[in-house]
PDB file of C-alpha atoms in Angstrom:
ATOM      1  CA  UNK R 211    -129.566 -49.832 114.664  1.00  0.00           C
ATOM      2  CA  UNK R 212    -132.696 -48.560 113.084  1.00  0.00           C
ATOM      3  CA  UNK R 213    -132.247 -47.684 109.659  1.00  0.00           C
ATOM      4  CA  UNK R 214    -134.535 -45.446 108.021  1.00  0.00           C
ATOM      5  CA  UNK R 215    -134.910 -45.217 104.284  1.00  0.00           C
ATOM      6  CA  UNK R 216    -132.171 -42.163 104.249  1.00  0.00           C
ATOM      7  CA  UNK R 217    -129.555 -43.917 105.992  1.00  0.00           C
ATOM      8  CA  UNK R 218    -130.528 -47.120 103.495  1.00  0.00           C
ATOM      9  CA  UNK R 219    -130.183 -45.049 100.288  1.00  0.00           C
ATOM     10  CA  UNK R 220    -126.792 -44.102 101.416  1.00  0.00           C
ATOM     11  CA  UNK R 221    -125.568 -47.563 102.524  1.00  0.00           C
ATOM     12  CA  UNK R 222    -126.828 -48.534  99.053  1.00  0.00           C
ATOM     13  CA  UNK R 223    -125.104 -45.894  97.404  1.00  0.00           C
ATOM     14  CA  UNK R 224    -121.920 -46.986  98.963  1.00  0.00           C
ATOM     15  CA  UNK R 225    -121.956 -50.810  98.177  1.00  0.00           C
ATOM     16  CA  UNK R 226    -123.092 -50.055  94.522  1.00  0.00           C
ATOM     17  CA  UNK R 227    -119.637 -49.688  93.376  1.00  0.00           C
ATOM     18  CA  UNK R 228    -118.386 -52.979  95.182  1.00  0.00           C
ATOM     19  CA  UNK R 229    -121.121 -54.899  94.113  1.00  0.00           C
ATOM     20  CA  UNK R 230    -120.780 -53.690  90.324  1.00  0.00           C
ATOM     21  CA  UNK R 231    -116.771 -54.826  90.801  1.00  0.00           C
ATOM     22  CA  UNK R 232    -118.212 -58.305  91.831  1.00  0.00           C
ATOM     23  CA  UNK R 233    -120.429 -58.324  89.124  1.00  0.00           C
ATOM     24  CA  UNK R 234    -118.168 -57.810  86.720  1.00  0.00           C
ATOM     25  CA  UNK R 235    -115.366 -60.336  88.025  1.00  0.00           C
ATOM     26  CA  UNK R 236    -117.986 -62.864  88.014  1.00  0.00           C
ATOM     27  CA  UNK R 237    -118.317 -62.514  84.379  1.00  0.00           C
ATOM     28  CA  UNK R 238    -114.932 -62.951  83.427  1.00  0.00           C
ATOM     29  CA  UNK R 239    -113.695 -65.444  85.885  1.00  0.00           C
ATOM     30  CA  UNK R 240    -116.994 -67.115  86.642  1.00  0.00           C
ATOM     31  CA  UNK R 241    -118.780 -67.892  83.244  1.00  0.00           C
ATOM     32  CA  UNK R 242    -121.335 -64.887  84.376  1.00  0.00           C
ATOM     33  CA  UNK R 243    -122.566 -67.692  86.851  1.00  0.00           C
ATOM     34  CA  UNK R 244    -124.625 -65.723  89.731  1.00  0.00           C
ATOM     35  CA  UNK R 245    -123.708 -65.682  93.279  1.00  0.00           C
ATOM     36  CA  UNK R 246    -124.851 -65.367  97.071  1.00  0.00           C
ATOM     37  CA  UNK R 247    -123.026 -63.573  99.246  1.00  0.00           C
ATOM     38  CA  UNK R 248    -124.020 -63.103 103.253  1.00  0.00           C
ATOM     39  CA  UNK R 249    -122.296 -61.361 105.711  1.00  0.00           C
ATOM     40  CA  UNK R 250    -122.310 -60.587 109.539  1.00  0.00           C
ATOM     41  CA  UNK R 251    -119.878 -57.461 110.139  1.00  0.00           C
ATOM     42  CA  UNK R 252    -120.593 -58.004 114.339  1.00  0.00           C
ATOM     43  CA  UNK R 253    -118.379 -61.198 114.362  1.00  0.00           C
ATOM     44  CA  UNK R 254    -117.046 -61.544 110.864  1.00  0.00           C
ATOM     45  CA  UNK R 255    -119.006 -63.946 109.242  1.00  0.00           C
ATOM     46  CA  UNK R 256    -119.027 -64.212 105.463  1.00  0.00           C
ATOM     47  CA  UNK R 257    -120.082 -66.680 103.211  1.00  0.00           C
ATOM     48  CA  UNK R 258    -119.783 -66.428  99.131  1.00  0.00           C
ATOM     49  CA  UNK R 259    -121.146 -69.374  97.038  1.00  0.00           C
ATOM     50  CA  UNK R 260    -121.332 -69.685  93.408  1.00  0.00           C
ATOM     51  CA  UNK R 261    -125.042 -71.281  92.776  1.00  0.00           C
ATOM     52  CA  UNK R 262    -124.859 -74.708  90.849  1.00  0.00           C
ATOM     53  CA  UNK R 263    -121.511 -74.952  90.986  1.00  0.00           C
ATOM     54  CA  UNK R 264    -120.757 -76.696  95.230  1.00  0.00           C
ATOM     55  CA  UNK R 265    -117.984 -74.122  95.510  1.00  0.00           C
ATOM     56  CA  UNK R 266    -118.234 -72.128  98.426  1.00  0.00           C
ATOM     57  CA  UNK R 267    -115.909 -69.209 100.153  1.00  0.00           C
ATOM     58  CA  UNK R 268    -116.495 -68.755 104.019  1.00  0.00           C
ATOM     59  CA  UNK R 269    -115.304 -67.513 107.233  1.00  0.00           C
ATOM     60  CA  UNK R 270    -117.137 -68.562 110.038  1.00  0.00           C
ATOM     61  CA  UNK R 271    -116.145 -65.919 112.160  1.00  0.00           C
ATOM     62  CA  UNK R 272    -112.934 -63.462 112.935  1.00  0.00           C
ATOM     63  CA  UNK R 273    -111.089 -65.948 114.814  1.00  0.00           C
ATOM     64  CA  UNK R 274    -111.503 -68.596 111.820  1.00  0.00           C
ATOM     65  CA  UNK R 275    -109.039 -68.752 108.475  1.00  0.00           C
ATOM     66  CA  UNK R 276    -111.036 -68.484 105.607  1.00  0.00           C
ATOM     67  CA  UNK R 277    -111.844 -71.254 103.699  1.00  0.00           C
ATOM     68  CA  UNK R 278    -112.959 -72.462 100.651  1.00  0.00           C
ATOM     69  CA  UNK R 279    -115.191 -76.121 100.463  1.00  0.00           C
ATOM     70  CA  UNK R 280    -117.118 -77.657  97.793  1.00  0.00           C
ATOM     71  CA  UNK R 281    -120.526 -79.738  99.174  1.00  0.00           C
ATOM     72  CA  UNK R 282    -121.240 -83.234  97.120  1.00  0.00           C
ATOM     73  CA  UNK R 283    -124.268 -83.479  95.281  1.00  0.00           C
ATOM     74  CA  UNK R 284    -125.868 -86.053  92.962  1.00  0.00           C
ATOM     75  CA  UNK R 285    -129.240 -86.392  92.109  1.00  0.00           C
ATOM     76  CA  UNK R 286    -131.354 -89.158  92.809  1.00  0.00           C
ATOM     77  CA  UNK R 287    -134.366 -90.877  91.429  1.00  0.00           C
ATOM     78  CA  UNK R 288    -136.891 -91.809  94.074  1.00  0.00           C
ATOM     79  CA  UNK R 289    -140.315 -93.328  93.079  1.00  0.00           C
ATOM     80  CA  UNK R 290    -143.144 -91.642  93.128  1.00  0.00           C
ATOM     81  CA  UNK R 291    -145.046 -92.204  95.890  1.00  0.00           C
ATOM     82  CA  UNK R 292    -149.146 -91.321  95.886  1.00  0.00           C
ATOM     83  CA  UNK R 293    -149.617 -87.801  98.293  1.00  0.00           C
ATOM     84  CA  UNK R 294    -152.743 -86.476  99.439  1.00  0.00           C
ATOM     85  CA  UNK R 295    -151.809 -82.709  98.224  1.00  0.00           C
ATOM     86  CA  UNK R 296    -151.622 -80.563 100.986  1.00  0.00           C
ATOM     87  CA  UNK R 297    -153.929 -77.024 100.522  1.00  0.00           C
ATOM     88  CA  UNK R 298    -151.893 -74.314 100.504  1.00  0.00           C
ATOM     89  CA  UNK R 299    -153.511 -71.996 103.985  1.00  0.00           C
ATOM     90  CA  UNK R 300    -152.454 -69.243 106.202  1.00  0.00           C
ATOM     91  CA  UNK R 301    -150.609 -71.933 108.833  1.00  0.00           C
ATOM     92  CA  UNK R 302    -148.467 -73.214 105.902  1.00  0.00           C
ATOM     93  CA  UNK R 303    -147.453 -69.807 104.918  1.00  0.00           C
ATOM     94  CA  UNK R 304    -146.793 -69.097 108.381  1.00  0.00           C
ATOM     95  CA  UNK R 305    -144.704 -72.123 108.446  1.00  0.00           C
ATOM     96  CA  UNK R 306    -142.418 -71.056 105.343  1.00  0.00           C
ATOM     97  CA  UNK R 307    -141.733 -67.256 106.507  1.00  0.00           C
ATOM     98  CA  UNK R 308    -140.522 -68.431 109.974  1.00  0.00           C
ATOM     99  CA  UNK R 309    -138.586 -71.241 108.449  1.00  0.00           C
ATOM    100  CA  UNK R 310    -137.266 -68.398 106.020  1.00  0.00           C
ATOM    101  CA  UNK R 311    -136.208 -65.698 109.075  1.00  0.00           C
ATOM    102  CA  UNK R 312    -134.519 -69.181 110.532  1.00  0.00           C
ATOM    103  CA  UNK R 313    -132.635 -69.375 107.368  1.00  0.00           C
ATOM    104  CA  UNK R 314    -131.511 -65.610 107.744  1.00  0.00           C
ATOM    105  CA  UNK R 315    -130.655 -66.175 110.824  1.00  0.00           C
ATOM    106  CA  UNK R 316    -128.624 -69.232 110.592  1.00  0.00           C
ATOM    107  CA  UNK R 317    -126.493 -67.230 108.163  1.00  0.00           C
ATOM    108  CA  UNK R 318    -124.635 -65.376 111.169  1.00  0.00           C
ATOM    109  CA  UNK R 319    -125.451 -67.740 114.314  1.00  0.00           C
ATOM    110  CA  UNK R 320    -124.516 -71.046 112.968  1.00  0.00           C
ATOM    111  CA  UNK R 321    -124.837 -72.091 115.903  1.00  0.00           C
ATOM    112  CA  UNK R 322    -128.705 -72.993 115.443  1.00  0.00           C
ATOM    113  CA  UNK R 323    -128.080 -75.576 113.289  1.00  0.00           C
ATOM    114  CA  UNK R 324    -126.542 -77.212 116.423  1.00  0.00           C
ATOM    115  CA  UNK R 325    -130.394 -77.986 117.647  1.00  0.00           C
ATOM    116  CA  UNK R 326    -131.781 -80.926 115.695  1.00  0.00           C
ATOM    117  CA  UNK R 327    -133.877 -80.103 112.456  1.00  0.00           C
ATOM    118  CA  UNK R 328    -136.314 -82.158 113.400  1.00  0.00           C
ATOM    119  CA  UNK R 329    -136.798 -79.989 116.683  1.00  0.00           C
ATOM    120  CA  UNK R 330    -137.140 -77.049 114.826  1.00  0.00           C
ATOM    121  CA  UNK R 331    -139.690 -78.196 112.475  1.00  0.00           C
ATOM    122  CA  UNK R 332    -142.394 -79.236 115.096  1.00  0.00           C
ATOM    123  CA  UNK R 333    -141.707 -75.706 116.501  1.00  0.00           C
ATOM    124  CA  UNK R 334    -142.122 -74.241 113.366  1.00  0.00           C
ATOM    125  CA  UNK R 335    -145.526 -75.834 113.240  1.00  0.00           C
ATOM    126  CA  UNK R 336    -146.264 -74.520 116.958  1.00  0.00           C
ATOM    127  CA  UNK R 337    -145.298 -71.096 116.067  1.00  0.00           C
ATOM    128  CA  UNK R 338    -146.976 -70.656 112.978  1.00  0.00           C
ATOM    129  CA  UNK R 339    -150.262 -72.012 114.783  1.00  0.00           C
ATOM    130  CA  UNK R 340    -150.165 -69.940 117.411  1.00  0.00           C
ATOM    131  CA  UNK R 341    -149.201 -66.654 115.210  1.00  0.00           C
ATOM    132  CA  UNK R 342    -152.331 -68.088 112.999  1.00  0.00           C
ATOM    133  CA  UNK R 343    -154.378 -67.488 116.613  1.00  0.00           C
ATOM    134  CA  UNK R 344    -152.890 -64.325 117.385  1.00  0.00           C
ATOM    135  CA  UNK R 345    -152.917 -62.074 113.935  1.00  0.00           C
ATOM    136  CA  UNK R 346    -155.619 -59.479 113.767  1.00  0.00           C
ATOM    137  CA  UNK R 347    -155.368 -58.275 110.264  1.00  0.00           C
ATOM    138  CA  UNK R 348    -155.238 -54.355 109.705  1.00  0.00           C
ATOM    139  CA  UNK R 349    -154.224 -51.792 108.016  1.00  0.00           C
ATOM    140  CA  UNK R 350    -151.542 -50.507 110.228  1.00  0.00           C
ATOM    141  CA  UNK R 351    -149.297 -53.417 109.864  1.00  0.00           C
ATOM    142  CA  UNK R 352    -147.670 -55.269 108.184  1.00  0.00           C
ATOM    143  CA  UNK R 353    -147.858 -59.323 107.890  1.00  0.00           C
ATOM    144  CA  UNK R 354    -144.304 -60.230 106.686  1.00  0.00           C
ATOM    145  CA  UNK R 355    -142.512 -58.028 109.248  1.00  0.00           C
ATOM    146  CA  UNK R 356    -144.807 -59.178 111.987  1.00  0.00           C
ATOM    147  CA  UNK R 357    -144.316 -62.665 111.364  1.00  0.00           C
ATOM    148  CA  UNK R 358    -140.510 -62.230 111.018  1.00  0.00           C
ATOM    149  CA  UNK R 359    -140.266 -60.106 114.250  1.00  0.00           C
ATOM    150  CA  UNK R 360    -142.621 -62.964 116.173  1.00  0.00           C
ATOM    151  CA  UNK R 361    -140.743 -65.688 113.982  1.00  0.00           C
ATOM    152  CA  UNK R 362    -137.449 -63.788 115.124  1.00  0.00           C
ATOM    153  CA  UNK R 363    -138.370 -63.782 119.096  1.00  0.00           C
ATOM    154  CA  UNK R 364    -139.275 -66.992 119.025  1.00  0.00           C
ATOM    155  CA  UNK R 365    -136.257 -68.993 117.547  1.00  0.00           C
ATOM    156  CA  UNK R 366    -133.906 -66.855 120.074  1.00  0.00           C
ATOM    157  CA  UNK R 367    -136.169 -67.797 123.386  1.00  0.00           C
ATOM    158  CA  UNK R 368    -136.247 -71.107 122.121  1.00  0.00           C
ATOM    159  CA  UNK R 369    -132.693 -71.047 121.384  1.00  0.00           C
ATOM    160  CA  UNK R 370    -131.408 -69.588 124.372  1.00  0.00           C
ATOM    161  CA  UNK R 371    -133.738 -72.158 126.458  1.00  0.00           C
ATOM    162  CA  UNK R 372    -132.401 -75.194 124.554  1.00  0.00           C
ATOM    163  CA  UNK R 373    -128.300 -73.732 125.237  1.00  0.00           C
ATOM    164  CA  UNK R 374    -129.229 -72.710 129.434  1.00  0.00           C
TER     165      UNK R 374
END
């Protein structure tokens, strides 16, 4: 679907109401803590989480029940341990957007997470070297979106090659 800023405005318009109804049980029930909500209408994934709290409502997809689950945190103290600091550069920020659009996208296939992390990371690094390579810098487009369509393209190849 390609949705222009028209079709956007309207689609915002509609939501407003629900998300001001959200808003305002979250301030009564919730202690006015805020809130993530993500959603996938194609196969009915939702997932609502109350931030700092562990609490989290999800379906992982029409078929599923609905849960709710709390995750177990506790901080920990680790010693410091002497870094060289790494300089931020275009290659790290690379890195970061295409981990980012694999973060969006893990929100309605879950089913990347089923590739090890540590897989992912040294591809990360490949991609975001190679994009480094292959960006021409002009007017006429525009970084983030080209990074998150390449980033995008290449975490569904490499999916799909990984699950053949």
């Amino acid at each position: 679907m390609n949705m222009n800023k028209e079709k956007f405005r309207e689609l915002s318009m509609e939501v407003l109401p629900m998300i001001a109804g959200i808003m305002k049980v979250l301030e009564s029930k919730a202690e006015g803590k805020s809130a993530g909500l993500h959603l996938n209408t194609k196969d009915g994934y939702f997932s609502f989480d109350l931030y700092g709290t562990g609490w989290e409502f999800c379906r992982y997809s029409n078929e599923d029940k609905a849960l709710i689950r709390y995750q177990y945190r506790e901080e920990i103290e680790m010693l410091e341990q002497a870094q060289e600091k790494e300089t931020f550069n275009h290659t790290m920020e690379n890195v970061i957007e295409i981990a980012q659009t694999f973060i969006r996208m893990a929100d309605y296939n879950y089913h990347l997470l089923e590739i090890d992390s540590t897989e992912w990371k040294q591809k990360f690094v490949d991609w975001a070297n190679e994009f480094e390579k292959e960006w021409v810098d002009d007017s006429a487009r525009d970084y983030l979106d080209e990074i998150g369509d390449f980033a995008a393209e290449k975490i569904n190849d490499y999916y799909l090659e990984v699950k053949a």
